[in-house]
Amino acid sequence: MNETMLLEALHEELGARYGSVSGRQAPRNYGDPAAEYESVRRSAGLVDRVDRVALRVYGRDPLKMIQGLITNDLAGAPEGQGVYAAFLTPKGKMVADARVFRRSGGELLMDVDAAAMDGLLAHLKKYLPPLFARVELLDPGLHVLGVYGPESRDVLSRALGAEIPAGLAEEAHVSITFGDVEVLVARTAYVGEEGYDVFVPDDAAADVWRAIQAAGARPVGHGALEVLRIEAGVPRWGAELDESVIPLEAGLRERAISTTKGCYTGQEVIIRILHRGHVNRHLRGLLLGEEPAPAPGTELFLAETGKAVGRITSSCASPLYGQTIALGYVRREVQPPAVVRLGSAEGPEVKVFELPIPIGA
C-alpha cells in the first residue's frame, strides 16, 4: 500500500464522509462538523488539502520568467517570504491564483487550486520560454496538510520536532527536516485564524498526519473549512474566482498586487483601473438572517428599481455570526452598508458589507 493510500485509510478509520472539492474527492467531515469547526476556533484542526496542487518551476531563470507573469513581486520579497499572486490574461482576467515560494537551487514552488491547474499549465506553456523556465508536477509529488487554529504553531512544532518561528507573516515559510524528509511550512490566513500549510512529500504524508494528530490537532473536513473561509471573507477559485474575474473586483489589491514591480502580463489593465477607472462590481459580505443558505448564482436585486445588482458565490450557516452569511459580487453603485433583496425585488432582505463582515453587524 503506497503512502497516499495509507492516508486515505487513515481517513476511513476516522469515519470520513466524502464529497467533491475542486474536482477531487475529499473528506467533508468526520462525523461531527460542529466540533471540527470549534477545534479551529479554540485549539487546532488538521485538514487534508487534497484541493491543492504543488508545481515545480525550474530552468535557467525561473524567477525572472514567473516574475513577468504574476501580479505580485516575488523578486523583491526577502528570503523566506513567498507571495500570493494572480496570473492574468492580457485583458486582466484571472487565469489562476497561486502562492509562489523560492526554493534552493533557484527553483520555485507554486501552490494552486486543483481546479485551476489545467488552465494555468496551458497558460504557462504559452508564455514561458522553455529555454529559461519549465513547469511540471512534482515527482514524487507534494501533499498539503493544513493546520489551523490558535494552537496550530505549538501543535505543529511538537509534531515536527522543531520550533516554528512566532510572528511569521502570511506566505512566509520555513523548511524543516522531519525524519529523513524535508517539509515546507508556510503561514496562511485562509481561515481567519493562525494557520500553516505543510508541504510534505507524498511518501511521508501519512506519517506527518499521524504526528500532527498525536500532537493535539483534530481532523477537520472541508465542510467546516468552507464555513471558516466564508466567515474570513477569503475568495476561492471556482467560487469567487474564475476566468471572468479581474482581481481588483475580488478585493485582492492589497494581498496580491504590487504597484511598484516591473511589467507583467495584464498589468496595463490593472494600472488603468487603479489610476483612471473603476471596476463595475465588488466582492462583498452578505448577512441573510434566518434564510436558508442560497445556492451559488442566486441573484440579488434592488427593491427600489427591481434591477439585478449582484449574485451569490458562496454561503453557509455561520456559527460566528449566528445567522446565514454569504459572499457575493455586488455592483459598485450599491455602497455598503446597504440592503438588497434575495432572488427577486420582493425577496428577503440581505445586508451588504465590505469584507470582512463586522462582528455584531
XYZ file of C-alpha atoms in Angstrom:
361
model
C 0.000 0.000 0.000
C 1.514 3.360 -1.046
C 1.532 6.382 1.242
C -1.369 8.112 -0.494
C -3.475 5.019 0.101
C -2.261 4.936 3.712
C -3.516 8.493 4.202
C -6.863 7.567 2.668
C -7.001 4.557 5.000
C -6.439 6.893 7.960
C -9.408 8.980 6.850
C -11.545 5.843 6.611
C -10.526 4.799 10.120
C -11.550 8.248 11.363
C -15.005 7.856 9.813
C -14.541 10.318 6.965
C -17.550 11.174 4.824
C -16.523 12.293 1.372
C -17.586 14.955 -1.098
C -16.200 16.683 -4.158
C -13.853 19.664 -3.675
C -12.123 21.289 -6.670
C -12.944 18.222 -8.738
C -11.403 15.809 -6.233
C -12.809 13.573 -3.524
C -12.025 14.981 -0.082
C -13.217 14.351 3.486
C -16.265 16.557 4.055
C -16.411 15.707 7.761
C -15.501 13.041 10.286
C -18.932 12.749 11.878
C -19.100 15.949 13.946
C -18.747 19.080 11.782
C -19.613 21.408 14.681
C -16.802 20.035 16.844
C -14.409 20.197 13.883
C -15.255 23.863 13.393
C -14.772 24.593 17.101
C -11.360 22.905 17.112
C -10.091 25.518 14.638
C -11.627 28.374 16.600
C -10.372 27.160 20.003
C -7.329 24.900 19.517
C -6.045 23.288 16.301
C -7.567 21.435 13.373
C -5.885 19.266 10.738
C -7.158 19.298 7.133
C -6.118 17.162 4.175
C -5.816 19.830 1.472
C -6.355 17.500 -1.466
C -7.779 20.540 -3.268
C -4.250 21.929 -3.648
C -1.553 21.055 -6.218
C 2.171 21.793 -5.978
C 4.019 22.667 -9.199
C 7.771 22.882 -9.757
C 9.221 25.681 -11.909
C 12.849 25.221 -12.917
C 15.369 26.134 -15.630
C 17.930 28.853 -16.333
C 15.922 31.705 -14.809
C 12.505 30.650 -13.463
C 12.295 33.626 -11.106
C 12.610 36.197 -13.885
C 10.152 34.340 -16.100
C 7.470 33.946 -13.422
C 8.054 37.493 -12.171
C 6.907 38.697 -15.586
C 3.645 36.767 -15.328
C 2.407 37.327 -11.766
C 0.798 40.380 -10.194
C 2.948 40.387 -7.052
C 6.663 40.996 -6.514
C 8.405 37.705 -5.781
C 11.814 39.028 -6.851
C 11.547 41.852 -4.314
C 10.440 39.624 -1.435
C 13.012 38.888 1.285
C 14.403 35.393 1.767
C 11.824 33.080 3.275
C 8.888 35.224 2.168
C 6.622 33.861 -0.550
C 3.875 35.788 -2.293
C 0.237 35.310 -3.138
C -0.427 36.433 -6.700
C -2.641 36.133 -9.752
C -1.801 35.056 -13.275
C -3.691 37.219 -15.774
C -4.596 37.279 -19.431
C -3.577 40.397 -21.404
C -7.108 41.680 -20.720
C -6.593 41.483 -16.950
C -8.812 38.435 -16.347
C -7.611 35.753 -13.977
C -6.075 32.502 -15.171
C -5.381 31.288 -11.635
C -4.369 32.488 -8.204
C -1.308 30.930 -6.600
C 1.216 31.091 -3.831
C 4.788 31.131 -5.078
C 7.848 30.233 -2.987
C 11.544 30.354 -3.844
C 13.413 27.113 -3.163
C 17.040 26.018 -3.092
C 18.857 25.871 -6.394
C 16.809 28.701 -7.882
C 13.665 26.622 -8.354
C 10.176 27.848 -7.498
C 7.296 26.030 -5.828
C 3.788 27.096 -6.843
C 0.698 26.123 -4.868
C -2.568 26.298 -6.853
C -6.134 25.083 -6.616
C -6.547 21.724 -8.335
C -9.435 23.105 -10.401
C -7.185 25.847 -11.810
C -4.217 23.615 -12.630
C -5.030 22.705 -16.235
C -5.754 26.295 -17.230
C -2.591 27.526 -15.538
C -0.410 24.872 -17.167
C -1.790 25.821 -20.585
C -1.131 29.493 -19.844
C 2.443 28.814 -18.756
C 3.099 26.622 -21.784
C 2.080 29.590 -23.919
C 4.084 32.255 -22.103
C 7.139 30.539 -20.589
C 10.134 30.180 -22.942
C 11.301 26.591 -22.263
C 14.929 27.603 -22.641
C 14.606 29.642 -19.430
C 11.788 28.042 -17.407
C 9.723 24.874 -17.364
C 6.846 23.850 -15.131
C 5.735 20.393 -14.086
C 4.004 18.440 -11.371
C 6.500 17.318 -8.779
C 7.527 13.660 -8.992
C 7.324 12.404 -6.339
C 4.582 14.843 -5.513
C 3.967 17.064 -2.517
C 0.888 16.687 -0.351
C -0.522 19.690 1.508
C -1.757 19.351 5.087
C -3.379 22.374 6.744
C -3.004 23.030 10.473
C -5.275 25.866 11.582
C -6.270 27.439 14.886
C -4.852 29.441 17.827
C -2.748 26.478 18.988
C -1.588 25.481 15.499
C 2.001 26.696 15.876
C 2.550 24.860 19.152
C 0.937 21.682 17.825
C 2.969 21.759 14.630
C 6.218 22.470 16.486
C 5.643 19.418 18.703
C 4.681 17.235 15.761
C 7.698 18.125 13.623
C 10.180 18.314 16.491
C 11.284 21.819 15.529
C 10.173 25.257 16.646
C 8.023 27.144 14.141
C 9.066 30.802 14.485
C 6.461 33.059 16.053
C 5.159 36.040 14.143
C 5.610 34.756 10.604
C 3.924 36.958 8.002
C 1.363 35.483 5.619
C 3.135 33.326 2.997
C 6.394 33.357 4.987
C 7.846 29.860 5.036
C 10.482 27.699 6.683
C 11.993 24.326 5.794
C 12.102 21.646 8.493
C 13.582 18.150 8.481
C 11.121 15.529 9.681
C 12.817 12.168 9.923
C 14.724 11.923 6.666
C 12.459 14.199 4.594
C 12.249 17.960 4.147
C 8.899 19.660 4.668
C 7.990 23.262 3.908
C 5.761 25.079 6.403
C 4.015 28.208 5.103
C 1.947 30.678 7.136
C -1.601 31.237 5.922
C -4.624 33.341 6.904
C -7.059 31.213 4.897
C -9.470 30.627 7.796
C -9.072 33.903 9.670
C -7.139 32.182 12.476
C -3.437 31.468 12.818
C -2.613 28.691 10.411
C 0.063 26.833 8.478
C 0.151 24.711 5.346
C 2.631 21.855 5.420
C 4.044 20.707 2.089
C 5.256 17.157 2.592
C 6.440 14.508 0.102
C 3.642 12.096 -0.764
C 5.531 9.153 0.683
C 5.689 10.824 4.115
C 2.198 12.381 4.222
C 0.611 9.661 6.357
C 3.457 9.788 8.904
C 3.228 13.576 9.178
C -0.583 13.374 9.533
C -0.207 10.891 12.409
C 2.386 13.089 14.111
C 0.242 16.234 13.871
C -2.847 14.418 15.121
C -0.888 12.882 18.010
C 0.395 16.355 18.919
C -3.166 17.537 19.523
C -4.813 18.564 16.238
C -8.308 17.310 15.491
C -9.073 16.041 11.962
C -11.301 18.582 10.191
C -13.219 18.124 6.955
C -13.734 20.512 4.099
C -17.278 21.309 5.226
C -16.024 23.144 8.315
C -13.107 24.559 6.318
C -15.523 26.162 3.867
C -17.537 27.777 6.679
C -14.350 29.215 8.177
C -13.223 30.532 4.791
C -16.523 32.280 4.115
C -16.512 33.816 7.604
C -12.978 35.098 6.916
C -14.113 36.595 3.588
C -11.392 34.802 1.597
C -12.211 34.179 -2.094
C -11.661 30.688 -3.509
C -11.044 29.506 -7.069
C -14.214 28.018 -8.522
C -16.439 30.095 -6.236
C -15.465 33.782 -6.130
C -12.546 33.445 -8.537
C -12.646 32.233 -12.133
C -11.641 33.254 -15.653
C -14.221 36.068 -15.741
C -12.834 37.902 -12.694
C -10.425 40.841 -12.559
C -8.540 40.547 -9.237
C -9.489 44.087 -8.207
C -13.152 43.004 -8.272
C -12.358 40.299 -5.721
C -10.651 42.711 -3.314
C -7.180 41.296 -3.964
C -5.331 44.591 -4.416
C -3.529 44.642 -1.072
C -2.864 40.943 -0.889
C -1.946 40.054 -4.459
C -0.934 43.141 -6.447
C 2.311 45.098 -6.386
C 2.188 48.599 -7.850
C 5.979 49.019 -7.785
C 7.305 45.917 -9.580
C 8.136 45.745 -13.271
C 5.858 44.695 -16.089
C 3.687 41.586 -16.069
C 1.014 40.222 -18.367
C -2.242 42.089 -17.748
C -0.578 44.967 -15.916
C -1.858 47.682 -18.244
C -5.461 46.826 -17.407
C -4.771 46.818 -13.659
C -2.897 50.141 -13.735
C -5.583 51.758 -15.880
C -8.274 50.731 -13.393
C -6.243 51.877 -10.389
C -5.411 55.300 -11.803
C -8.158 56.264 -14.202
C -11.109 53.958 -13.820
C -13.043 51.541 -11.666
C -14.452 48.040 -11.684
C -18.185 47.572 -12.054
C -18.628 45.108 -9.213
C -17.045 44.241 -5.878
C -16.906 41.115 -3.737
C -18.984 41.780 -0.624
C -20.016 40.101 2.595
C -23.719 39.420 2.997
C -25.902 38.791 6.050
C -29.106 36.843 5.394
C -30.581 36.327 8.866
C -32.572 33.117 9.218
C -32.824 32.453 5.483
C -31.518 29.064 4.310
C -28.146 29.215 2.594
C -28.852 30.172 -1.042
C -27.295 28.356 -3.969
C -24.366 29.912 -5.827
C -25.658 32.088 -8.653
C -28.771 33.268 -6.791
C -29.317 36.850 -7.887
C -29.543 39.955 -5.730
C -31.950 42.805 -6.532
C -32.653 46.397 -5.578
C -36.159 46.767 -4.225
C -36.390 50.351 -5.486
C -35.665 49.608 -9.134
C -36.296 45.882 -9.462
C -32.906 45.503 -11.165
C -30.486 42.654 -10.546
C -27.359 44.083 -8.923
C -25.374 41.006 -7.954
C -25.180 37.298 -7.275
C -24.254 34.877 -4.509
C -20.969 32.965 -4.854
C -20.727 31.074 -1.527
C -22.947 30.786 1.533
C -23.213 28.930 4.835
C -24.831 28.845 8.242
C -22.294 30.742 10.334
C -21.610 29.946 13.996
C -19.524 33.125 14.287
C -22.300 35.452 13.111
C -25.240 33.393 14.393
C -27.038 33.503 11.057
C -26.693 32.664 7.385
C -23.910 34.576 5.657
C -22.632 34.678 2.095
C -20.060 36.101 -0.249
C -21.178 37.618 -3.500
C -20.490 40.171 -6.203
C -22.500 43.377 -5.973
C -22.473 46.286 -8.431
C -20.383 49.272 -7.402
C -23.343 51.629 -7.133
C -24.570 49.633 -4.118
C -22.382 51.210 -1.447
C -22.040 49.278 1.844
C -23.666 49.216 4.268
C -26.717 48.643 2.125
C -29.729 46.399 1.733
C -30.603 44.323 -1.312
C -33.143 41.566 -1.917
C -32.565 37.862 -2.412
C -33.941 36.175 -5.522
C -36.286 38.995 -6.581
C -37.113 42.618 -5.840
C -39.679 41.359 -3.305
C -37.396 38.753 -1.762
C -35.912 38.622 1.744
C -33.629 41.442 2.824
C -29.868 40.930 2.553
C -27.449 43.282 4.297
C -24.344 44.186 2.300
C -20.965 44.921 3.923
C -17.351 45.378 2.942
C -15.187 42.372 3.805
C -14.598 41.101 6.360
C -18.147 41.393 7.689
C -18.076 43.297 11.009
C -18.857 41.129 14.036
C -22.163 42.214 15.551
C -23.325 43.928 12.361
